[in-house]
Coordinates of C-alpha atoms in Angstrom, one line a residue:
M1 CA 51.4 -11.4 19.2
L2 CA 51.5 -14.2 21.7
K3 CA 50.1 -11.9 24.4
K4 CA 47.2 -11.0 22.1
I5 CA 46.4 -14.7 21.5
V6 CA 46.5 -15.4 25.3
K7 CA 44.2 -12.5 26.0
K8 CA 41.7 -13.7 23.5
I9 CA 41.8 -17.3 24.8
L10 CA 41.3 -16.1 28.4
G11 CA 38.4 -13.8 27.3
M12 CA 40.3 -10.7 28.4
E13 CA 40.0 -9.1 25.0
A14 CA 36.5 -8.9 23.6
P15 CA 36.0 -9.2 19.9
K16 CA 35.2 -6.0 18.1
P17 CA 31.5 -5.7 17.3
D18 CA 30.2 -5.8 13.7
L19 CA 29.1 -2.2 13.1
T20 CA 28.5 -2.4 9.4
Y21 CA 24.7 -2.2 10.0
L22 CA 25.2 1.4 11.2
Q23 CA 25.1 2.6 7.5
Y24 CA 21.4 1.6 7.4
I25 CA 20.3 3.6 10.5
D26 CA 19.4 7.3 10.8
N27 CA 20.1 7.7 14.5
K28 CA 19.1 11.0 16.1
G29 CA 20.5 10.2 19.6
S30 CA 19.4 6.7 20.7
H31 CA 21.5 4.0 22.3
L32 CA 22.3 0.7 20.6
K33 CA 23.0 -1.6 23.6
N34 CA 24.9 -5.0 23.7
G35 CA 22.8 -7.6 21.9
F36 CA 21.2 -5.2 19.3
A37 CA 21.3 -6.5 15.8
L38 CA 20.1 -5.4 12.4
R39 CA 19.7 -7.8 9.5
V40 CA 19.1 -6.5 6.0
D41 CA 19.0 -9.4 3.6
I42 CA 18.9 -7.6 0.3
P43 CA 20.2 -4.1 1.0
V44 CA 19.8 -1.1 -1.2
P45 CA 23.0 1.0 -1.1
G46 CA 22.4 4.3 0.6
K47 CA 19.0 3.5 2.0
K48 CA 18.2 4.1 5.7
Y49 CA 16.0 1.3 6.9
V50 CA 15.7 2.4 10.5
T51 CA 15.1 5.9 12.0
L52 CA 15.7 6.4 15.7
G53 CA 14.6 9.3 17.8
K54 CA 16.4 10.6 21.0
D55 CA 17.3 8.5 24.0
S56 CA 15.6 5.3 23.1
M57 CA 17.4 2.1 24.1
L58 CA 17.6 -0.9 21.8
S59 CA 18.8 -4.4 22.6
G60 CA 16.6 -6.6 20.3
T61 CA 16.8 -7.5 16.6
I62 CA 15.4 -5.9 13.5
V63 CA 15.0 -7.9 10.3
F64 CA 14.4 -6.8 6.7
E65 CA 13.9 -9.8 4.4
S66 CA 13.7 -7.7 1.2
E67 CA 14.8 -4.5 -0.3
E68 CA 11.8 -2.6 1.1
G69 CA 10.5 -1.6 4.5
H70 CA 11.2 1.0 7.2
V71 CA 11.2 0.9 11.0
S72 CA 10.8 4.1 13.0
I73 CA 11.3 4.2 16.8
G74 CA 10.6 7.5 18.5
N75 CA 12.0 9.1 21.7
E76 CA 12.7 7.3 25.0
S77 CA 11.3 3.9 24.0
N78 CA 12.8 0.6 25.2
F79 CA 13.3 -2.3 22.8
S80 CA 14.3 -5.2 25.1
P81 CA 16.6 -8.2 24.6
G82 CA 15.1 -11.0 22.6
A83 CA 12.5 -8.8 21.0
L84 CA 12.2 -9.1 17.2
L85 CA 10.8 -6.7 14.6
I86 CA 10.3 -8.2 11.1
C87 CA 9.5 -5.6 8.5
R88 CA 8.5 -5.5 4.8
E89 CA 6.6 -2.3 4.7
S90 CA 6.4 -0.2 7.9
I91 CA 6.6 -0.6 11.6
I92 CA 6.2 2.6 13.7
I93 CA 6.9 2.7 17.4
E94 CA 6.2 6.1 18.9
D95 CA 7.5 7.7 22.1
N96 CA 7.8 6.2 25.6
V97 CA 6.9 2.7 24.4
F98 CA 8.1 -0.4 26.4
I99 CA 8.6 -3.5 24.3
S100 CA 9.4 -6.4 26.7
W101 CA 11.7 -9.4 26.4
G102 CA 10.8 -11.9 23.6
C103 CA 8.2 -9.9 21.8
T104 CA 7.7 -10.4 18.0
I105 CA 6.2 -7.7 15.8
C106 CA 5.7 -8.5 12.2
D107 CA 4.1 -6.4 9.4
H108 CA 3.5 -9.4 7.1
G109 CA 2.3 -13.0 7.1
S110 CA 5.6 -14.3 5.8
H111 CA 3.9 -16.8 3.4
S112 CA 0.7 -17.2 1.3
L113 CA -2.3 -18.9 2.8
Y114 CA -2.4 -21.0 -0.4
Y115 CA -0.3 -24.1 -0.1
M116 CA 0.9 -24.1 -3.7
D117 CA 2.3 -20.6 -3.2
R118 CA 4.2 -21.9 -0.1
R119 CA 5.6 -24.8 -2.2
D120 CA 6.9 -22.2 -4.7
D121 CA 8.3 -20.2 -1.9
Y122 CA 10.2 -23.2 -0.6
Q123 CA 11.7 -24.0 -4.1
V124 CA 13.0 -20.5 -4.3
M125 CA 14.5 -20.7 -0.9
L126 CA 16.1 -24.1 -1.6
D127 CA 17.5 -23.0 -5.0
N128 CA 19.0 -19.9 -3.3
Y129 CA 20.5 -22.0 -0.5
K130 CA 22.1 -24.5 -2.9
N131 CA 23.6 -21.6 -4.8
Q132 CA 24.9 -19.9 -1.7
R133 CA 22.6 -16.9 -2.0
N134 CA 20.3 -15.3 0.5
I135 CA 17.2 -17.5 0.7
N136 CA 14.8 -14.5 0.2
I137 CA 16.1 -13.4 -3.1
G138 CA 13.3 -13.6 -5.7
K139 CA 10.6 -14.2 -3.1
D140 CA 7.1 -13.5 -4.5
W141 CA 5.8 -10.9 -2.0
D142 CA 2.6 -10.4 -4.0
T143 CA 1.2 -13.5 -2.4
V144 CA 1.8 -12.3 1.2
D145 CA -0.5 -10.2 3.4
V146 CA 1.6 -7.1 4.1
R147 CA 0.1 -4.3 6.3
P148 CA 1.8 -1.7 8.4
V149 CA 2.0 -1.8 12.2
R150 CA 1.9 1.1 14.6
I151 CA 2.4 1.2 18.4
C152 CA 1.4 4.5 19.8
S153 CA 3.1 6.5 22.6
D154 CA 3.1 5.2 26.2
A155 CA 2.1 1.6 25.3
W156 CA 3.6 -1.3 27.2
I157 CA 3.9 -4.6 25.3
G158 CA 4.3 -7.5 27.8
M159 CA 6.9 -10.2 27.3
N160 CA 6.6 -12.8 24.5
T161 CA 3.7 -11.0 22.9
V162 CA 3.1 -11.5 19.2
I163 CA 1.7 -8.5 17.2
M164 CA 0.5 -9.4 13.7
Q165 CA 0.4 -7.3 10.5
G166 CA -2.1 -4.4 10.2
V167 CA -2.4 -3.8 14.0
T168 CA -2.4 -0.5 15.7
I169 CA -1.8 -0.4 19.5
G170 CA -3.5 2.7 20.9
R171 CA -1.8 5.2 23.2
G172 CA -1.2 4.0 26.8
A173 CA -2.5 0.5 26.1
I174 CA -1.0 -2.5 28.0
I175 CA -0.6 -5.9 26.4
G176 CA -0.4 -8.8 28.8
A177 CA 2.5 -11.3 28.5
N178 CA 2.2 -14.1 26.0
S179 CA -0.7 -12.4 24.1
V180 CA -1.4 -12.7 20.4
I181 CA -2.6 -9.4 18.9
K182 CA -4.5 -9.7 15.5
Q183 CA -6.8 -6.7 15.9
D184 CA -6.4 -3.0 16.9
V185 CA -6.2 -2.3 20.6
P186 CA -7.9 0.9 21.8
E187 CA -6.0 3.5 23.7
F188 CA -5.7 3.2 27.5
T189 CA -6.9 -0.4 27.4
I190 CA -5.5 -3.6 29.0
V191 CA -5.8 -6.7 26.8
A192 CA -4.4 -10.2 27.3
G193 CA -4.7 -13.8 25.9
N194 CA -4.7 -15.7 22.6
P195 CA -6.6 -14.2 20.9
A196 CA -6.3 -11.1 23.1
Q197 CA -9.4 -9.9 25.0
T198 CA -10.1 -6.7 26.9
V199 CA -9.3 -7.0 30.6
A200 CA -9.7 -3.5 31.8
K201 CA -9.9 0.2 30.9
L202 CA -7.2 2.6 32.2
P203 CA -7.7 6.2 33.2
N204 CA -6.5 8.8 30.7
I205 CA -4.7 11.1 33.1

């Protein structure tokens, strides 16, 4: 017993990872690397929230703030450390996609544009917090703009990019670092900036 305690203090025995999230993933052969996390705030028993293809590598975080939503990641895609997917409806990442460090991809606006709705949101959150419940229980999603996101095969999303709800990134497109994407990006196009603008066209070969 004493030896186990000493090993833990000295960092020689790493804590066992929390693998309870695996029950929510349909994994067809991808790799969950150190740092990967899945958060399901209001889980439905037996539901698969994430579908993974073959030989993708995931190090980022996927968040579901309600009972609904589904994330699909295809084959041989890379989901880097610090990247974040926040899903209410649908986020689809196809094959051979690179999502760089610190990217945020969200299929909803989180809150209403109307300030009184946001006040109501906060009261729900506060009541849940005071009663030691998840703060998203009872949230009124009808006031929130929710639209699916798709990132097509062979796209490369530069670090710290933000992709908003309703966006489709075309095949082979490249997004420059620190960009904010609010509109669809055509295939084999480089865009960058806030808001993102077309920088160049790429050959489709």
